[in-house]
Coordinates of C-alpha atoms and ligand atoms in Angstrom, one line a residue:
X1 CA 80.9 -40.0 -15.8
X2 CA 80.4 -38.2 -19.0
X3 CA 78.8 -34.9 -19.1
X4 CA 80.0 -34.3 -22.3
X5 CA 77.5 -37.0 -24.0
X6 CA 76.3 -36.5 -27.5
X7 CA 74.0 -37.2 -29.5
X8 CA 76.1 -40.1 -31.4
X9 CA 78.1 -40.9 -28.5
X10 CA 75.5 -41.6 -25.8
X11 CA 74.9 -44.7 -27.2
X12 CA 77.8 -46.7 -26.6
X13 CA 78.0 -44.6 -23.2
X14 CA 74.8 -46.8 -22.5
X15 CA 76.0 -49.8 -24.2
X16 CA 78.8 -49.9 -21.7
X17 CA 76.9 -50.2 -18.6
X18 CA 75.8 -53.5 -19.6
X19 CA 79.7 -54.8 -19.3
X20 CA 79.1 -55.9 -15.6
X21 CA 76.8 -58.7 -16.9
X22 CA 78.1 -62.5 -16.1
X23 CA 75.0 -63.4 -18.6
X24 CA 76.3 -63.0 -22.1
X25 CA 72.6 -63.7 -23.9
X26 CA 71.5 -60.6 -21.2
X27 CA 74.1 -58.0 -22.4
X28 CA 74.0 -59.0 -26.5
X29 CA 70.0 -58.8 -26.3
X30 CA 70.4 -55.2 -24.1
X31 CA 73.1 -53.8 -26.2
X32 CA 71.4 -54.1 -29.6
X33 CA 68.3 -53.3 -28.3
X34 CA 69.8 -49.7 -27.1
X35 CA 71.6 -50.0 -30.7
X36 CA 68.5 -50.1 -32.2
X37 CA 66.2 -48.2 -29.9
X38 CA 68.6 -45.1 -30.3
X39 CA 69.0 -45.4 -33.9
X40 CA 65.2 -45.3 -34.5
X41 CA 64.8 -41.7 -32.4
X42 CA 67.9 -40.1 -34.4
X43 CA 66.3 -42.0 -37.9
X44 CA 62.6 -40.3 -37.5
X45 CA 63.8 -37.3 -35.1
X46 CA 62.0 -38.9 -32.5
X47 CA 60.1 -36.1 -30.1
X48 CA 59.9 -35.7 -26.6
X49 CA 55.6 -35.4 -27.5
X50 CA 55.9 -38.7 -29.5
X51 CA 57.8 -40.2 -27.5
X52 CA 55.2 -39.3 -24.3
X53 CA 52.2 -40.6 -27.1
X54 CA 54.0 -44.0 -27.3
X55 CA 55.0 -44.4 -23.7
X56 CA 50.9 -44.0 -23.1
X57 CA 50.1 -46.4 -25.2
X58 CA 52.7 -49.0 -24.2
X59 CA 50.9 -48.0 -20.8
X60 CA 47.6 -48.7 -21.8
X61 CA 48.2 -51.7 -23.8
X62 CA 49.2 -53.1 -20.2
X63 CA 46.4 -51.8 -18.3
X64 CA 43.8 -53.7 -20.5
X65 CA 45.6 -56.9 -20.6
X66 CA 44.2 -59.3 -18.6
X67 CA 44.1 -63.6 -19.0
X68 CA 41.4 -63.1 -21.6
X69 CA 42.4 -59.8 -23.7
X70 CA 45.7 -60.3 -24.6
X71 CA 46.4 -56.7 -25.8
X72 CA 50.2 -57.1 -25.5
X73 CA 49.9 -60.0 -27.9
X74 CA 48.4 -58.7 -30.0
X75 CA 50.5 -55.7 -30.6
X76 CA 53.4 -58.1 -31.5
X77 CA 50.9 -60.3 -34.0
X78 CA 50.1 -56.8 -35.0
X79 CA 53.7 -55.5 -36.1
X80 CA 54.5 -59.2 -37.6
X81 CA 57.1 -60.2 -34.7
X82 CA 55.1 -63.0 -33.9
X83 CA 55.2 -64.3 -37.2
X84 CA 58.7 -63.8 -37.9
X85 CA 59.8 -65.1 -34.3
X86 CA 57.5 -68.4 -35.4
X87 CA 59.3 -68.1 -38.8
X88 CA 63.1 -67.8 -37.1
X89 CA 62.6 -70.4 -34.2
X90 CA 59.6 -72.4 -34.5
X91 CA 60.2 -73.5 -38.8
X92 CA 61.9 -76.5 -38.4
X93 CA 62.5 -76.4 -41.9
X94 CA 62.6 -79.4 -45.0
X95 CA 59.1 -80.9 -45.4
X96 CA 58.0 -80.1 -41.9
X97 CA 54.4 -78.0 -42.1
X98 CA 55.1 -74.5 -41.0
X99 CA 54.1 -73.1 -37.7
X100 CA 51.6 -70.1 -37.4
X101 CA 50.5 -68.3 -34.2
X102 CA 48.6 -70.1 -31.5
X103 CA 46.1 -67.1 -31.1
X104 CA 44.2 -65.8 -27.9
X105 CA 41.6 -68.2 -28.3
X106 CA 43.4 -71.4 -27.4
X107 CA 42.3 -72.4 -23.6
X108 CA 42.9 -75.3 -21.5
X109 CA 40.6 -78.1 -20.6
X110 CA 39.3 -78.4 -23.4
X111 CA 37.0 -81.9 -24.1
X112 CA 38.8 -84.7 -25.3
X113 CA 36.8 -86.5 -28.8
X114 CA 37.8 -89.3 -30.6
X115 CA 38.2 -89.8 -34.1
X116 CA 34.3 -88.9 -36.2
X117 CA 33.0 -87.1 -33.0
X118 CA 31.0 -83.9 -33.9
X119 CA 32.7 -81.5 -31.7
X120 CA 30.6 -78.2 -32.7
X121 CA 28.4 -79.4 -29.4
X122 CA 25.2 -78.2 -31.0
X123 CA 26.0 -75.1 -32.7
X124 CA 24.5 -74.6 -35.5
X125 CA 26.6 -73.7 -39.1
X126 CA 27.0 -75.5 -42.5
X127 CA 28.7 -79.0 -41.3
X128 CA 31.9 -79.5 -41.7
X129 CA 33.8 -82.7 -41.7
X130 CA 37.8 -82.0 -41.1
X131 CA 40.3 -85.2 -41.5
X132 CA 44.0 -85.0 -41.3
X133 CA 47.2 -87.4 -41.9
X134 CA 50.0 -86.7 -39.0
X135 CA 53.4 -87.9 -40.9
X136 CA 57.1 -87.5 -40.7
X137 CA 59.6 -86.0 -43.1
X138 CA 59.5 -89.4 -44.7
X139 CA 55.6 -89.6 -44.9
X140 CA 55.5 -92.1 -42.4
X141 CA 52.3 -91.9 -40.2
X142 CA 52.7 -90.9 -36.6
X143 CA 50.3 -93.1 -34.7
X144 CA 49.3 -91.2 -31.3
X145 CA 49.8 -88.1 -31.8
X146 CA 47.6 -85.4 -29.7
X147 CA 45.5 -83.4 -32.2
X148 CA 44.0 -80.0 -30.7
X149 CA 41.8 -78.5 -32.8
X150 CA 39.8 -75.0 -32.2
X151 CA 37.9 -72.7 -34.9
X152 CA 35.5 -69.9 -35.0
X153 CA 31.6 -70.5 -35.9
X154 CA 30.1 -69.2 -39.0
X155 CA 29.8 -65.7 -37.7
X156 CA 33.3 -66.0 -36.6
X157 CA 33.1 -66.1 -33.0
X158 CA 34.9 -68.4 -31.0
X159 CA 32.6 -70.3 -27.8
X160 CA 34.7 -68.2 -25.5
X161 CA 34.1 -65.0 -26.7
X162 CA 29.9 -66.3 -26.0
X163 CA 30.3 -68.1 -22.8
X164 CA 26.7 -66.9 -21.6
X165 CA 25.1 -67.7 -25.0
X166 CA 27.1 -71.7 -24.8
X167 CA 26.0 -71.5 -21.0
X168 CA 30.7 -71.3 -20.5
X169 CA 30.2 -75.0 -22.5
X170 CA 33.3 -75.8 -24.8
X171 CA 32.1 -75.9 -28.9
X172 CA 33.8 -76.1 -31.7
X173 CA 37.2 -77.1 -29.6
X174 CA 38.8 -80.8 -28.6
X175 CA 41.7 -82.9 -28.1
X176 CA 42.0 -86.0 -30.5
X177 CA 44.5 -88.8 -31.0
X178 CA 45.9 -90.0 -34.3
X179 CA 44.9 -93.6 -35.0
X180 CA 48.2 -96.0 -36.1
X181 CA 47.8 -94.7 -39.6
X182 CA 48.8 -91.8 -38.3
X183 CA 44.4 -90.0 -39.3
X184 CA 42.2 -88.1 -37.3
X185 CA 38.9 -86.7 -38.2
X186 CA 36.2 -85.2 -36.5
X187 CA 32.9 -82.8 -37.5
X188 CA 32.2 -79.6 -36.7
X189 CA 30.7 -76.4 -38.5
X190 CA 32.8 -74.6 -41.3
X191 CA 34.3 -71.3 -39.8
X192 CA 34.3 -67.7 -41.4
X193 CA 37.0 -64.9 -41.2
X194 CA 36.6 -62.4 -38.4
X195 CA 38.4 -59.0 -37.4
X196 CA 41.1 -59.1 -34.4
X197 CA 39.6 -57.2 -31.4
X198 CA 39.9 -53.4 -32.4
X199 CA 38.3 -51.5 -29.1
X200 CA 41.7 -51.5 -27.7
X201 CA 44.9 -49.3 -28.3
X202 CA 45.3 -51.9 -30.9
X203 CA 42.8 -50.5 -33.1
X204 CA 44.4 -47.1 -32.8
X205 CA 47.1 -48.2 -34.9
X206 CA 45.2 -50.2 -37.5
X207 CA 42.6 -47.1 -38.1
X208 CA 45.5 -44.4 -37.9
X209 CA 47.1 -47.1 -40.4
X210 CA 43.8 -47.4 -42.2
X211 CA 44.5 -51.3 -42.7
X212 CA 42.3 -54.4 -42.7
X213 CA 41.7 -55.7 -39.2
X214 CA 40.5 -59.1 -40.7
X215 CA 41.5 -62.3 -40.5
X216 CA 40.9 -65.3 -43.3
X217 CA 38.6 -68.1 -42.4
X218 CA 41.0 -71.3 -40.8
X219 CA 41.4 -73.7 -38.5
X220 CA 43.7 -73.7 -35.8
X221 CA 45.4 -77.1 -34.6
X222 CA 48.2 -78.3 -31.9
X223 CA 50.0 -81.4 -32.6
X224 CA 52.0 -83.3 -29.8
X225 CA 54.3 -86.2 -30.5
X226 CA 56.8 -88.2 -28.4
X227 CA 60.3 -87.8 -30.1
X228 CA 58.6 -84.9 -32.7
X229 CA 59.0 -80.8 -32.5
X230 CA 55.5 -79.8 -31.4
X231 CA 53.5 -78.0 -34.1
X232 CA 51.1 -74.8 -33.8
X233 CA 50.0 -73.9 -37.1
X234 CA 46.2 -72.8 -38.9
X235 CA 44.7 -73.7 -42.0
X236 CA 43.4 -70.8 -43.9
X237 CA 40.3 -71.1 -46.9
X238 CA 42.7 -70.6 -50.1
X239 CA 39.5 -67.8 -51.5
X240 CA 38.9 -66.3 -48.6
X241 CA 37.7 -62.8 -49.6
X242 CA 40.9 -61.7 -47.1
X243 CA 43.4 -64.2 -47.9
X244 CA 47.0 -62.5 -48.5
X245 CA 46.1 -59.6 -46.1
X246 CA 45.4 -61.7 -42.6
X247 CA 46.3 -59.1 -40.2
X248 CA 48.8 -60.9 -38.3
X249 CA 50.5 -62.6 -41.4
X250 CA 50.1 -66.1 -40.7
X251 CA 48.0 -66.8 -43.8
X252 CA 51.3 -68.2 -45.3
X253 CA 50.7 -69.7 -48.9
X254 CA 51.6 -73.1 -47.6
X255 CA 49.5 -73.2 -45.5
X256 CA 46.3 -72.2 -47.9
X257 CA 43.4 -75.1 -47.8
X258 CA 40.9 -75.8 -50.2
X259 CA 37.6 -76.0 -47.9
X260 CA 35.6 -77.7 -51.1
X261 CA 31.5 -76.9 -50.9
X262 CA 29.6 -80.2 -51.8
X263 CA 25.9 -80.6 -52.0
X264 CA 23.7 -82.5 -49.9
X265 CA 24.6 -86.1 -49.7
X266 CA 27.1 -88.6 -48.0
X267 CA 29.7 -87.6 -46.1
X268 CA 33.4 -88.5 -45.6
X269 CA 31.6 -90.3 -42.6
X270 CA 29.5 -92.7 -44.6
X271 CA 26.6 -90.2 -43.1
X272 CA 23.5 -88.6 -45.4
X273 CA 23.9 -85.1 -45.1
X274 CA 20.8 -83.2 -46.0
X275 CA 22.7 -80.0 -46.4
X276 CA 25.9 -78.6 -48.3
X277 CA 28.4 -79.2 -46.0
X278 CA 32.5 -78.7 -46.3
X279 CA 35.2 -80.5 -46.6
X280 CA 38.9 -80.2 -45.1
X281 CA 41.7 -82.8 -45.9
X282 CA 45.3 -82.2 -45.0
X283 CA 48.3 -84.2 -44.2
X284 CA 50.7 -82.3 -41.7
X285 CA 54.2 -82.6 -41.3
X286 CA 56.4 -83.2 -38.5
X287 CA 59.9 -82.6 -37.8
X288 CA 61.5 -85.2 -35.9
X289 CA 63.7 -83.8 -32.1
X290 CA 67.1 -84.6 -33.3
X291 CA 69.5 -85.1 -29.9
X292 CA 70.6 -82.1 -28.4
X293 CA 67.6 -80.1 -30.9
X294 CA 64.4 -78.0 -29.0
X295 CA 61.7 -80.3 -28.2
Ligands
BEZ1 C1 43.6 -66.2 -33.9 O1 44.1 -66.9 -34.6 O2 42.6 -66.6 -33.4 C2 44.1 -64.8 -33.6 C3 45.5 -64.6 -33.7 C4 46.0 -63.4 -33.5 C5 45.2 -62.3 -33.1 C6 43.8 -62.5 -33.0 C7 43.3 -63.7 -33.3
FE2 FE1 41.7 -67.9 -34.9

């Protein structure tokens, strides 16, 4: 072949060598990624010493992965390709609520609670009393639909990240069920922002970058319905001190909650609350699986 390969031509040299794929999807998603790859060394003159710097650290981010640091992840939430893959293939589009990242701290097994259970299992934070409407395009409610729920306590730590302080118990986590009017509701303690793990070859890049490692106070939920596009999306405290800078851009505008403070008194519940406690009301969206659609 070629010895006489320069610096413009090489790239269509490689490109070629993908023409003995029977997969179509293979050789487009190989050939522009060579496109692309190529272009970005002879766009920033690439070196041979940066290029050794980042094949370390794709190295590294590996090597620290494990079931419960998900540093790869994290480098894509990082670099916003999560978000705009969730944006390209999981926005149904129309009324439909809009999707934002499931998160590392999702985890199966998690206890199954039914409507107005407290599901912080004794941890201890301002209350917080969350309800939810689960309709379709049309606003019609979507009676049994599978509700996961998970947040962060008031320090923002999730029960995982304190198995030996929660004795590996579940809190502030759980599986509901819409009723036929389509509601669910449950209590549980008010969450608060928290940074995305930065003792990793993650946090290289966000010091060297010198940008905010936090992420806005929300709620993450899961909904399931027969004959509906599954929904993973977060609801994020509208004046959170770091809302419009969440580190992995999910904190989109629409999905902004008002989290309203009340005083002591009754809650949604019909119960006396001798604290403030919080409030969360929101109706979510989903987009009906049209024949031949995802599910
Ligand atoms: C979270 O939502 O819990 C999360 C998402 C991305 C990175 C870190 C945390
Ligand atoms: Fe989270």
């Amino acid at each position: 072949m070629s010895s006489d390969l320069t610096e413009k031509t090489i790239t269509e040299a490689v490109q070629r060598t993908f023409d003995t794929s029977t997969d179509p999807r293979f050789r487009q998603v190989f050939v522009s990624l060579v496109q692309h790859l190529h272009d970005f060394a002879r766009d920033v003159r690439l070196t041979g010493d940066e290029w050794f710097t980042a094949m370390d650290f794709i190295e590294r981010l590996g090597k620290i992965s494990s079931p419960t640091r998900q540093e790869v992840v994290l480098a894509s939430d990082l670099l916003g390709l999560s978000m705009l893959l969730d944006t390209m293939n999981e926005s149904p589009g129309g009324s439909a609520t809009a999707s934002a990242l499931l998160g590392p701290f999702y985890v199966e097994g998690r206890p199954t609670a039914v409507n107005g259970d407290d599901i912080s299992n004794g941890v201890a934070g301002t209350p917080m009393f969350v309800s939810g409407r689960v309709v379709d395009e049309q606003g019609q409610p979507i009676a049994g639909a599978h509700v996961d729920t998970w947040h962060s306590d008031g320090a923002g730590f999730y029960d995982v990240q304190q198995a030996e302080k929660l004795h590996n118990e579940f809190a502030m986590r759980a599986l509901l069920t819409t009723g036929d009017d389509g509601r669910f509701w449950y209590r549980s303690i008010s969450p608060r922002y928290y940074p995305v793990p930065t003792d990793g070859p993650c946090g290289e890049i966000m010091r060297a970058a010198k940008r905010s490692v936090m992420r806005p106070q929300h709620v993450h939920f899961w909904f399931h319905a027969d004959g509906y596009h599954s929904l993973i999306t977060q609801l994020f405290l509208k004046d959170d001190p770091y809302i419009g800078r969440d580190a992995v851009f999910a904190d989109l505008t629409s999905l902004q909650a008002d989290f309203v403070r009340h005083e002591p008194g009754v809650a949604p519940d019909g119960t006396q609350v001798d604290e403030p406690f919080v409030t969360l009301d929101w109706t979510f969206t989903l987009a009906a699986n049209t024949i031949g659609a995802k599910p």
